[in-house]
mmCIF file of C-alpha atoms and ligand atoms in Angstrom:
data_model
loop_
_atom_site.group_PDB
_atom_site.id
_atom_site.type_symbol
_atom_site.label_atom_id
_atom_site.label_comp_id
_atom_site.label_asym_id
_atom_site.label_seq_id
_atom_site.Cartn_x
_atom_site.Cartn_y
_atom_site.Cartn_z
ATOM 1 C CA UNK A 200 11.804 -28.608 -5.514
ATOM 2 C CA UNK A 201 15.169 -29.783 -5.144
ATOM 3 C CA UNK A 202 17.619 -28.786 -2.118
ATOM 4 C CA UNK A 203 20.195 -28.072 -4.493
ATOM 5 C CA UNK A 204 17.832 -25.164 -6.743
ATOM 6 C CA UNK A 205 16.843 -24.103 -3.607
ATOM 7 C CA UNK A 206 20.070 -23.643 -1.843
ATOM 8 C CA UNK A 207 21.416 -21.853 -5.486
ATOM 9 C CA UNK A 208 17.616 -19.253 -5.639
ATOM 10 C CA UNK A 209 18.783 -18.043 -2.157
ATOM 11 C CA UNK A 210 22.611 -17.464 -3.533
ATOM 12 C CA UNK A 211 21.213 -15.749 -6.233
ATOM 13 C CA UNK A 212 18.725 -13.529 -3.706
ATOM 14 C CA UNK A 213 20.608 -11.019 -2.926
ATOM 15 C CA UNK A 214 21.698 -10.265 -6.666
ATOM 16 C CA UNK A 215 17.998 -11.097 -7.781
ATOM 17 C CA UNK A 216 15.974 -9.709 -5.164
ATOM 18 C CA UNK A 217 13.453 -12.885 -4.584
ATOM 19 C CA UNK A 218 13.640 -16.676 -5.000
ATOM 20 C CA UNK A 219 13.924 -17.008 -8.347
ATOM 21 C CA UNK A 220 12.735 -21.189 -8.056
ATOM 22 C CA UNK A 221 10.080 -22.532 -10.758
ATOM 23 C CA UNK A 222 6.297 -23.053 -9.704
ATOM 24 C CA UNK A 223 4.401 -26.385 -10.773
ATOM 25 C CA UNK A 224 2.102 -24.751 -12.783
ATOM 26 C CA UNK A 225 -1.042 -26.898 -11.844
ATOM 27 C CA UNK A 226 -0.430 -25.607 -8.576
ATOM 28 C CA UNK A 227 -3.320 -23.340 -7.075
ATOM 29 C CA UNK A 228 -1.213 -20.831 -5.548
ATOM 30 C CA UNK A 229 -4.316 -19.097 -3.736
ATOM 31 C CA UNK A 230 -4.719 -22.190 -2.038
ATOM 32 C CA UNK A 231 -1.572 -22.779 -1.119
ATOM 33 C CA UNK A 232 -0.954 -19.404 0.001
ATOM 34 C CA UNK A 233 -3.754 -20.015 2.417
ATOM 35 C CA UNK A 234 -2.322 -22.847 3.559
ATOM 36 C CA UNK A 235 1.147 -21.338 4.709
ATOM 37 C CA UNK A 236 -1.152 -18.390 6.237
ATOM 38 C CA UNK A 237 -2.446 -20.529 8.768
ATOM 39 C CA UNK A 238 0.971 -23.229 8.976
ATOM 40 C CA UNK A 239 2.932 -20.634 9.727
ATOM 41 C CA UNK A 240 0.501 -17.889 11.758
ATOM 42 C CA UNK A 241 1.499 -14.883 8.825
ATOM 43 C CA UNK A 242 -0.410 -12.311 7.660
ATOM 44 C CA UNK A 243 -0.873 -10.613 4.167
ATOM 45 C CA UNK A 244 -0.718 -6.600 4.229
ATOM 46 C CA UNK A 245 -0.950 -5.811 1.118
ATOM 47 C CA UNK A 246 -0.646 -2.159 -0.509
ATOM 48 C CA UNK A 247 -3.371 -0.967 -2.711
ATOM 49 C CA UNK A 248 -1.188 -0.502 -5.912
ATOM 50 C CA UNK A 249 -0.288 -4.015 -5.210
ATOM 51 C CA UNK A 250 -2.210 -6.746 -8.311
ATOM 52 C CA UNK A 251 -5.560 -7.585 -7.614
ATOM 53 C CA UNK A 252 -4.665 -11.346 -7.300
ATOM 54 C CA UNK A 253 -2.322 -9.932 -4.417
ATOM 55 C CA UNK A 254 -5.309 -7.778 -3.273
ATOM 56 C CA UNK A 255 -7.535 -10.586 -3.374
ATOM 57 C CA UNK A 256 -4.858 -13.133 -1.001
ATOM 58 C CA UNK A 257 -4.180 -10.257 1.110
ATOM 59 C CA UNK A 258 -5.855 -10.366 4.837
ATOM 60 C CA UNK A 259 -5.330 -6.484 5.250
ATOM 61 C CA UNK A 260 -5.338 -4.271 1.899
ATOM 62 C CA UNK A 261 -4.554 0.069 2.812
ATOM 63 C CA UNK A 262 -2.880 2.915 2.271
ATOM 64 C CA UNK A 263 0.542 3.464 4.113
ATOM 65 C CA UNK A 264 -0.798 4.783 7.575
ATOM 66 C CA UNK A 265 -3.455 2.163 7.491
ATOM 67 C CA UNK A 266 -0.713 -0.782 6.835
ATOM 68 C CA UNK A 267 1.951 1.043 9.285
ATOM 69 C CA UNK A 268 -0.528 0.673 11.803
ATOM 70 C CA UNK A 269 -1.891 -3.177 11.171
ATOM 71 C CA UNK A 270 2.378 -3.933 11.173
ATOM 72 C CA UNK A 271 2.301 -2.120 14.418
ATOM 73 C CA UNK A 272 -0.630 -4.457 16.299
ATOM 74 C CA UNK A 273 -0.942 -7.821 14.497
ATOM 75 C CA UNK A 274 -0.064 -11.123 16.636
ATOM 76 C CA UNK A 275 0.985 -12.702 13.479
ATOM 77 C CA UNK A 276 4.625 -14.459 14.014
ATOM 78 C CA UNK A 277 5.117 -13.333 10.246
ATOM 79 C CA UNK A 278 4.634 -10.303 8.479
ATOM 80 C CA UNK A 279 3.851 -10.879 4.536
ATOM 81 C CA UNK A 280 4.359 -7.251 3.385
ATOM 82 C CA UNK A 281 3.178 -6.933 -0.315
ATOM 83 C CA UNK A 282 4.143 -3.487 -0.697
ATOM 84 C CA UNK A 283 7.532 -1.616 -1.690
ATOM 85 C CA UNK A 284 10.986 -1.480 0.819
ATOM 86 C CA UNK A 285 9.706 1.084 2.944
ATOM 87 C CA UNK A 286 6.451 -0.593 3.957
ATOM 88 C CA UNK A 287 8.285 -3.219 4.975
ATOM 89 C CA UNK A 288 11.198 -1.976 6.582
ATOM 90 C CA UNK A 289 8.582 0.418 8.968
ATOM 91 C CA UNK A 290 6.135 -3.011 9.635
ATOM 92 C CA UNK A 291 10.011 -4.058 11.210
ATOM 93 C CA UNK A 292 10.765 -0.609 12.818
ATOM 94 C CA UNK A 293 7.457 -1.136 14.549
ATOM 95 C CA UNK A 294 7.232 -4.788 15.006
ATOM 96 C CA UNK A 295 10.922 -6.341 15.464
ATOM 97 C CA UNK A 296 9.888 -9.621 16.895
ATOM 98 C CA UNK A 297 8.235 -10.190 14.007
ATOM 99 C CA UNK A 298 9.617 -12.193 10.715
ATOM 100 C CA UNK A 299 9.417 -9.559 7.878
ATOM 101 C CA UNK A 300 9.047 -10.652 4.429
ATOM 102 C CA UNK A 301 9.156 -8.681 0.862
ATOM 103 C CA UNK A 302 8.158 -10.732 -1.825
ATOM 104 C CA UNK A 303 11.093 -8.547 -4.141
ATOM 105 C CA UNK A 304 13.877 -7.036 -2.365
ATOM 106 C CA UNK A 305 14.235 -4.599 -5.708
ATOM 107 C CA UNK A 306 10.284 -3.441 -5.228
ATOM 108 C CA UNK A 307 11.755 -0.198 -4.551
ATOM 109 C CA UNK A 308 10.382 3.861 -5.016
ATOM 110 C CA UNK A 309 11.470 6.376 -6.907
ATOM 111 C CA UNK A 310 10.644 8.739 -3.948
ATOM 112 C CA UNK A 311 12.191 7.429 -1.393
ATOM 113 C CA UNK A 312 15.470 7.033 -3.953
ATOM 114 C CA UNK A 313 15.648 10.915 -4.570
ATOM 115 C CA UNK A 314 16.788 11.484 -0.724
ATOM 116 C CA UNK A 315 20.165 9.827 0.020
ATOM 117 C CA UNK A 316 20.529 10.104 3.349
ATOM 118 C CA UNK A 317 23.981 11.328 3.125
ATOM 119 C CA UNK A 318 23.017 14.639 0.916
ATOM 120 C CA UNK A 319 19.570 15.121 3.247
ATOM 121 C CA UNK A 320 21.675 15.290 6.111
ATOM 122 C CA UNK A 321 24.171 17.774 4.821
ATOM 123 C CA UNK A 322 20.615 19.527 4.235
ATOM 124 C CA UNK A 323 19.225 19.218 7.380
ATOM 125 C CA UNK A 324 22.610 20.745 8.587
ATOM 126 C CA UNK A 325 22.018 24.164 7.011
ATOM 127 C CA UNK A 326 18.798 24.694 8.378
ATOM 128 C CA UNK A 327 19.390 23.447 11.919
ATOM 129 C CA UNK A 328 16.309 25.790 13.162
ATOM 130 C CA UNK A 329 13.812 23.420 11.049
ATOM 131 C CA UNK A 330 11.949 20.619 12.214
ATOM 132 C CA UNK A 331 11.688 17.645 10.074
ATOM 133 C CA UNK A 332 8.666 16.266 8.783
ATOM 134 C CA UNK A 333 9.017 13.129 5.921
ATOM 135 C CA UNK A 334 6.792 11.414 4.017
ATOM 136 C CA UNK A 335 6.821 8.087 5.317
ATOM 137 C CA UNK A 336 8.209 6.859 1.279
ATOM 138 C CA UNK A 337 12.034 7.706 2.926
ATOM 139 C CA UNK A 338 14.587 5.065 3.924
ATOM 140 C CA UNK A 339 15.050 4.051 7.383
ATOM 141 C CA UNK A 340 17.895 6.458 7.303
ATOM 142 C CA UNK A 341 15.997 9.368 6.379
ATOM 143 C CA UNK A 342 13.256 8.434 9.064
ATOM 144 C CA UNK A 343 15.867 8.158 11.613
ATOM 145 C CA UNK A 344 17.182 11.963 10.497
ATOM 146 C CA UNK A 345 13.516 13.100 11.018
ATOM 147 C CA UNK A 346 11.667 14.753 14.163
ATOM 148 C CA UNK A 347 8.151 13.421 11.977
ATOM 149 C CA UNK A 348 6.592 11.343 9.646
ATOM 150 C CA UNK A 349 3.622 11.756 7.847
ATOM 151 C CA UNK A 350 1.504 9.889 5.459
ATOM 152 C CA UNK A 351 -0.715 11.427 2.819
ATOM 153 C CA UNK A 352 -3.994 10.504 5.200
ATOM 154 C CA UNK A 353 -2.246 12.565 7.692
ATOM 155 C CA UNK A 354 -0.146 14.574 6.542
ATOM 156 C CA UNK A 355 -2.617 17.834 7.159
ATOM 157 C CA UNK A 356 -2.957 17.096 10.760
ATOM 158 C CA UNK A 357 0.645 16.792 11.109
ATOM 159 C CA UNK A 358 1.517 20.380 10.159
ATOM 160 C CA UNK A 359 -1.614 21.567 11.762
ATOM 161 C CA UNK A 360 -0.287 20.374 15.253
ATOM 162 C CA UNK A 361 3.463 21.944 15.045
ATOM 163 C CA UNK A 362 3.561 26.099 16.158
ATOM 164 C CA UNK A 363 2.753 28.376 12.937
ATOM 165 C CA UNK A 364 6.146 30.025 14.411
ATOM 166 C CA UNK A 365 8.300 26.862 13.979
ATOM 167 C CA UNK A 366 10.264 26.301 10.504
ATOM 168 C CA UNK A 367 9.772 23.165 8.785
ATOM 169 C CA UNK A 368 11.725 21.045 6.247
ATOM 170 C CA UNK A 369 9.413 18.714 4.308
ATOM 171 C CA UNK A 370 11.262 15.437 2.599
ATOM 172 C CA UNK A 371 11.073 14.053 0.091
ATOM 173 C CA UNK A 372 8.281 14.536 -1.673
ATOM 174 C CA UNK A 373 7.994 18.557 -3.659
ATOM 175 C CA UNK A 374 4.511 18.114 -5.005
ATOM 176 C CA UNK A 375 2.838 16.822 -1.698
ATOM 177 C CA UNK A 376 5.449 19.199 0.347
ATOM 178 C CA UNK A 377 3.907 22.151 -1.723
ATOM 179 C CA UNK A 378 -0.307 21.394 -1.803
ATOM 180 C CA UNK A 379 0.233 20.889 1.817
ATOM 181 C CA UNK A 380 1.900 24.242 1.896
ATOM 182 C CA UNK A 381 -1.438 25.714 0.245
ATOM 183 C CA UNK A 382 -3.587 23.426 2.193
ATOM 184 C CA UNK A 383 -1.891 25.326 5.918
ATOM 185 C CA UNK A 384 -0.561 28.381 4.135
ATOM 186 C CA UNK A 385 2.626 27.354 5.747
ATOM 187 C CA UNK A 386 6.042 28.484 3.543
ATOM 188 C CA UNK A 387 7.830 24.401 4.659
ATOM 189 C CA UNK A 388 11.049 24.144 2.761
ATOM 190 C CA UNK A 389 10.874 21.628 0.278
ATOM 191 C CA UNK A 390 13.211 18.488 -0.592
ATOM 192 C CA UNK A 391 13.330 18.187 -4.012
ATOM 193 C CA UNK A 392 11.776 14.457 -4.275
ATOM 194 C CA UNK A 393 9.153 13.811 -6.223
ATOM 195 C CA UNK A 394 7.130 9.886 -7.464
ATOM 196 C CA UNK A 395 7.608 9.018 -10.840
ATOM 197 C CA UNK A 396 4.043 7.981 -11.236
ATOM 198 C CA UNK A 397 2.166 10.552 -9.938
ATOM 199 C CA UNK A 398 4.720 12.936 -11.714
ATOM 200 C CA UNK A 399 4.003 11.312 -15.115
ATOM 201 C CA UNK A 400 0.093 12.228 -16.010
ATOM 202 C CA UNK A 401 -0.828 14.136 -18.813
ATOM 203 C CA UNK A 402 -2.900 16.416 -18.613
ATOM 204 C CA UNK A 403 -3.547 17.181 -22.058
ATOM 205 C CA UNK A 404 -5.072 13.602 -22.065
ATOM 206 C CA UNK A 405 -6.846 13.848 -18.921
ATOM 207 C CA UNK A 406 -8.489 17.374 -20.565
ATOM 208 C CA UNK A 407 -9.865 15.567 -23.879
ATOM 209 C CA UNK A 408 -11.132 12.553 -21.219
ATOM 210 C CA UNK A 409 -12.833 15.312 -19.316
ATOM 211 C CA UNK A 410 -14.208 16.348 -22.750
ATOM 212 C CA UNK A 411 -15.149 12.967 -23.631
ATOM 213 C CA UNK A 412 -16.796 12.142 -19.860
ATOM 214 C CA UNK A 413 -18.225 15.483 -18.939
ATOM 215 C CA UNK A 414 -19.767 14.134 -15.852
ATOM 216 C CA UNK A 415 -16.534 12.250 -14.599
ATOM 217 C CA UNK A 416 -14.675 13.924 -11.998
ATOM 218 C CA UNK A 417 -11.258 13.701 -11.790
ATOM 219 C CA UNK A 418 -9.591 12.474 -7.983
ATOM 220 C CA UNK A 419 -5.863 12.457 -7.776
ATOM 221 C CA UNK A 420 -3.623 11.930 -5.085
ATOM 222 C CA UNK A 421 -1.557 14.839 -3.529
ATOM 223 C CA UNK A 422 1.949 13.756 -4.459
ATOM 224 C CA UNK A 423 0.722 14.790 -8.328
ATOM 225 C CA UNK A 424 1.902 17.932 -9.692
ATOM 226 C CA UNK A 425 -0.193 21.468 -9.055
ATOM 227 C CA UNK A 426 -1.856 21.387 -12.418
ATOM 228 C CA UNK A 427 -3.411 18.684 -12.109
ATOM 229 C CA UNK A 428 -4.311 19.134 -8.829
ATOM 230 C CA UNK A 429 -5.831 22.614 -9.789
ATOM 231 C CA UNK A 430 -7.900 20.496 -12.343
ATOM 232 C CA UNK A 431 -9.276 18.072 -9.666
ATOM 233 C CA UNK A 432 -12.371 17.910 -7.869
ATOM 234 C CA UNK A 433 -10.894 15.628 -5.040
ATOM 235 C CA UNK A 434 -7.836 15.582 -3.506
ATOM 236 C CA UNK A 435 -7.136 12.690 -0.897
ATOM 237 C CA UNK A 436 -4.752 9.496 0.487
ATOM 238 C CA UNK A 437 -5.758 6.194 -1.441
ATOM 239 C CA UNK A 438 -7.940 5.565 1.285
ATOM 240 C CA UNK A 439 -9.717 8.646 0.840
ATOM 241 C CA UNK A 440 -9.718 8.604 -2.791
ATOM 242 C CA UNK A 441 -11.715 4.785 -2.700
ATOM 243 C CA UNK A 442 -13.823 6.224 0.080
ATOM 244 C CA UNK A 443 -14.884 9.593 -1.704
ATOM 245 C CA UNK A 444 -16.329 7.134 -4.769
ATOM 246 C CA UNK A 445 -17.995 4.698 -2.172
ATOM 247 C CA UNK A 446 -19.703 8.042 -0.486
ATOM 248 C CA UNK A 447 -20.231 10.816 -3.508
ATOM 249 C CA UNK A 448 -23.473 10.344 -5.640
ATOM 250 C CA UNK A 449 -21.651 10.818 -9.067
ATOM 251 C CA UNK A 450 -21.357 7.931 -11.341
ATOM 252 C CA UNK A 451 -18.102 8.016 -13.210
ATOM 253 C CA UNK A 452 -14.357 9.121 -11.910
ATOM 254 C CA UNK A 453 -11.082 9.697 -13.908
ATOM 255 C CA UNK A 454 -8.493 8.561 -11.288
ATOM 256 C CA UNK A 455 -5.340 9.765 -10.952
ATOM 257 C CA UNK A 456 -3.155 7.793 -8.698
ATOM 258 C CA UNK A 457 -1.636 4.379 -9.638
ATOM 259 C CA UNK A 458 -4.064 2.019 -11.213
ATOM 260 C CA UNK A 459 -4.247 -0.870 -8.686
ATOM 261 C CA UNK A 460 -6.619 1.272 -6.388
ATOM 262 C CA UNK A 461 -9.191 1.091 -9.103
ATOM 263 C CA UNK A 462 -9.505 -2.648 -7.942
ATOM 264 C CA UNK A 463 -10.979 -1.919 -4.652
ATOM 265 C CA UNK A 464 -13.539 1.193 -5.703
ATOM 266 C CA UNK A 465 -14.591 -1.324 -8.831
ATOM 267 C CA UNK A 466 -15.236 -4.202 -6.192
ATOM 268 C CA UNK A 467 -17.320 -1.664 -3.969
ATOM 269 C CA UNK A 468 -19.117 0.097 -6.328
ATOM 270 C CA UNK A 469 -19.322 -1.726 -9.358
ATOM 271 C CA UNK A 470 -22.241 0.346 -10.670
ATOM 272 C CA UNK A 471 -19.334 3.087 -11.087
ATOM 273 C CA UNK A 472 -17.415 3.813 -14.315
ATOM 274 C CA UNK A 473 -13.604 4.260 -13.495
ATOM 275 C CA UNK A 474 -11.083 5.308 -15.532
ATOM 276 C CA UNK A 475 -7.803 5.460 -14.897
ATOM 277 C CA UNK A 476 -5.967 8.740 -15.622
ATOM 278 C CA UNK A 477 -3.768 8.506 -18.824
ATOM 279 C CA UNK A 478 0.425 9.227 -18.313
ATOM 280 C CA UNK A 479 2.518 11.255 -20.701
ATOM 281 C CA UNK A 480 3.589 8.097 -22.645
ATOM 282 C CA UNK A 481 1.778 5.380 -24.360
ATOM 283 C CA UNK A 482 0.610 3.515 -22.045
ATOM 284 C CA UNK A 483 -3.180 4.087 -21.170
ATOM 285 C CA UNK A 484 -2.895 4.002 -17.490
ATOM 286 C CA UNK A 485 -0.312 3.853 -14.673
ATOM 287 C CA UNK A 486 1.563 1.167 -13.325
ATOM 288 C CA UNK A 487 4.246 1.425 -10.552
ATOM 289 C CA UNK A 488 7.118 -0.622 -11.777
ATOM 290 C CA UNK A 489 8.133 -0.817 -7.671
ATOM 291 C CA UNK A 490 4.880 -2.149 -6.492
ATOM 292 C CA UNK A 491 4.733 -4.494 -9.513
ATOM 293 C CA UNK A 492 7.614 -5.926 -8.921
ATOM 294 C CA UNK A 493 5.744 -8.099 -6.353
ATOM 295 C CA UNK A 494 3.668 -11.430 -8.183
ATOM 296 C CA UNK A 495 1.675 -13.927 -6.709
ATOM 297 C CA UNK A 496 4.075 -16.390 -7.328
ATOM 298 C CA UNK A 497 6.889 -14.516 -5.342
ATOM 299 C CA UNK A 498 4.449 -14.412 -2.737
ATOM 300 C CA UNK A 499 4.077 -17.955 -2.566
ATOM 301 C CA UNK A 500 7.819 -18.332 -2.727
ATOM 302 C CA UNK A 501 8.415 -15.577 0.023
ATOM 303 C CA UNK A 502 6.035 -17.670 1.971
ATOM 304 C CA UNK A 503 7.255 -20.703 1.415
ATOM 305 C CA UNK A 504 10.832 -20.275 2.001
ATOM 306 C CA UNK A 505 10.852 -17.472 4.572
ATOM 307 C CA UNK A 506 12.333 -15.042 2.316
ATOM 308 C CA UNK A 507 13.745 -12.140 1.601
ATOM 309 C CA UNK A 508 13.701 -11.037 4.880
ATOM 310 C CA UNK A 509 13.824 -7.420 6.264
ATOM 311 C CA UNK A 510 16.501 -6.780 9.075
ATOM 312 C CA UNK A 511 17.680 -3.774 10.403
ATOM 313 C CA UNK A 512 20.575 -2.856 12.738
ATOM 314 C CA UNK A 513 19.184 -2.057 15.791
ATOM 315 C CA UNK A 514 20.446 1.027 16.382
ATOM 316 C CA UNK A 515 18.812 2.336 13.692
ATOM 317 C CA UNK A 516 15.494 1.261 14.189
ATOM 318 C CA UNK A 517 15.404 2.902 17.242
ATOM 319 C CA UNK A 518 16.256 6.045 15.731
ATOM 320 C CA UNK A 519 13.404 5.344 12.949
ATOM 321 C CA UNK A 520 11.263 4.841 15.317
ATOM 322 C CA UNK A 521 10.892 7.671 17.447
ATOM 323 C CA UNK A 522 9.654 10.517 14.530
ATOM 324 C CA UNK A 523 7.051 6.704 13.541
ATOM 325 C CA UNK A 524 5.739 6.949 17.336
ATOM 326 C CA UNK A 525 4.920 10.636 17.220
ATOM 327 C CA UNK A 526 3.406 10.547 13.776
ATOM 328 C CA UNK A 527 1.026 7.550 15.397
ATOM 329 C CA UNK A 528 0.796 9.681 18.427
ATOM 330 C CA UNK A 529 -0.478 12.444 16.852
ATOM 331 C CA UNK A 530 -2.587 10.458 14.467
ATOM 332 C CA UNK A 531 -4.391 8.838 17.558
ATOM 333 C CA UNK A 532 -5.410 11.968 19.148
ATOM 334 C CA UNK A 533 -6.606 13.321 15.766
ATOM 335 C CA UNK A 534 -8.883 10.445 15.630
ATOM 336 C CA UNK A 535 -7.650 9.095 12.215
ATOM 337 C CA UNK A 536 -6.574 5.980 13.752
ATOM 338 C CA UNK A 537 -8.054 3.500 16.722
HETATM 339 P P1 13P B 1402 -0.717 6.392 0.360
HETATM 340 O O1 13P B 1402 -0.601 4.935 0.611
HETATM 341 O O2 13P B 1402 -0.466 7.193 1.599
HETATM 342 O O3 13P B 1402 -1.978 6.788 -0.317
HETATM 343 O O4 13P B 1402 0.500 6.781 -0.633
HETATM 344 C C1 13P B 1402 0.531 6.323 -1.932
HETATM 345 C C2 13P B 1402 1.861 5.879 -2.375
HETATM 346 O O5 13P B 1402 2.440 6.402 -3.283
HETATM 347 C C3 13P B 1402 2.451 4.764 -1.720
HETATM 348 O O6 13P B 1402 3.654 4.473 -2.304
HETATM 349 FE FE1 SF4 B 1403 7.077 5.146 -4.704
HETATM 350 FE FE2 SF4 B 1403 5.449 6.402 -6.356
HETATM 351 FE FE3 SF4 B 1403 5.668 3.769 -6.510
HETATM 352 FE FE4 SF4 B 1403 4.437 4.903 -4.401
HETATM 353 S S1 SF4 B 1403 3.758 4.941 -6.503
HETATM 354 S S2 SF4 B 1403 5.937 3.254 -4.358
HETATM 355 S S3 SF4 B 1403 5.617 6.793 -4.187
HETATM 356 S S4 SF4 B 1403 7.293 5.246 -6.925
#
């Protein structure tokens, strides 16, 4: 590669979002990735709706409180993060020594787009008697205007350990805001936020699969809507989801969450049948165009050429931090973390 492309890709990086530089293509970019792993002491945490090639590379694959809390304790001088913005912006809340990399600046989320901090905030204003809990898909800024954080693996625990008496704002997601309200019987007020792919199954399809696989039972992940979650015969995290089908003695699953999970619960039970749950268009199973974003290739480059890179102002990530701490706190002495 010359300097002269590469000087131009990192012009263009801001308005592109990665490297956009050519790969040799007889280049075996699994090795090579390995290669930079141990040249450059970094470490792969990779999300579970990331591509199985990226699962595959990754040294850590999990669900958002899993990956929060390998960012928070590796010794790794770089963090790979293959994962969406806010994965990688909290591995640098928690870690700020620590080179940060996204292999697409643009590998976004819907979710975390429908809370602008400046409207949240005007919010948060009205109802200054609420605490704040937020899904950990926010923006730094929306963490920082939050007393806690949750994930879905915790997100039950979370409520559970604030007073019944105290009022709660929940941000930004609606659907997981309102099963949790079910799940506590607590009456949190809700953002209005919801996740593009969990909002986009059909369940007319998912009924005639369900016709068509009577023994198949249908998982889904909380931040789908209530009718579908009324239909389902588990409700959990990622994490939870894969280990329900490692631990239940059924046979064949409809899953409803994004499709990249069904890598990992194929790999450890491949005598299973999964299926991933059809969306309301038509496509036969769901893809998050923010975690796909991220290829092998950018990877590489990311790698390679030590960037994008996450940085954060530092006020800010103090401010982030704080409602991140308790969440871990809390998750600690919960026992659904080490
Ligand atoms: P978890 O990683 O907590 O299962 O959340 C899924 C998700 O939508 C991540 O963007
Ligand atoms: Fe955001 Fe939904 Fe994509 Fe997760 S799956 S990153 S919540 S848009």
């Amino acid at each position: 590669m010359s300097d002269i492309n590469i000087a131009e890709a990192k012009i263009n990086l801001e308005k592109k979002g990665f490297l956009d530089l050519g790969i040799d293509p007889t280049m075996d970019v699994f090795a090579e990735i390995e290669r930079l792993k141990k040249e450059k002491n970094a470490i792969v945490l990779a999300h579970y709706y990331q591509e199985p090639d990226i699962q595959d590379v990754a040294d850590y694959i999990g669900d958002s409180l899993g990956l929060a809390q390998q960012a928070e304790k590796t010794q790794a001088d770089i963090i790979v993060f293959a994962g969406v913005h806010f994965m990688a912006e909290t591995a640098k809340i928690l870690n700020p020594s620590k080179k940060v990399l996204l292999p697409d600046l643009k590998a976004g989320c819907s979710l975390a787009d429908s809370a602008p901090a400046d409207l949240f905030r005007k919010f948060k204003e009205k109802h200054p008697d609420h605490l704040v809990v937020s899904y950990i898909n926010c923006t730094a800024d929306i963490k920082a205007l939050s007393d806690i954080i949750c994930t879905s693996s915790n997100a039950e625990k979370i409520i559970e350990s604030i007073p019944v008496d105290q009022p709660i704002l929940f941000a930004p997601d609606k659907n997981l805001g309102a099963y949790l309200n079910k799940k506590t019987g607590r009456n949190m007020l809700l953002w209005n936020g919801a996740c593009m792919v969990h909002e986009i199954f059909s369940l007319e399809k998912i009924t005639k699969l369900k016709t068509r696989h009577p023994n198949a039972k249908l998982i889904a992940h909380p931040e789908c809507e209530d009718p579908l979650l009324r239909m389902a015969d588990y409700i959990g995290s990622t994490t939870q989801l894969l280990k329900y089908t490692q631990q239940d003695n059924g046979s064949e699953y409809i899953v409803a969450t994004e499709t990249g999970i069904l890598h990992q619960m194929q790999k450890a039970s491949p005598e299973k049948h999964f299926i991933p749950a059809p969306p309301d268009n038509s496509c036969a199973c769901n893809d998050c165009p923010h975690m796909k974003l991220n290829t092998l290739e950018k990877l590489y480059l990311c790698m390679e050429y030590e960037a994008p890179e996450i940085l954060m102002e530092e006020q800010l990530r103090l401010a982030a931090k704080k409602p991140i701490d308790r969440m871990l706190e809390i998750s600690r002495a919960a026992g659904l973390i080490g």
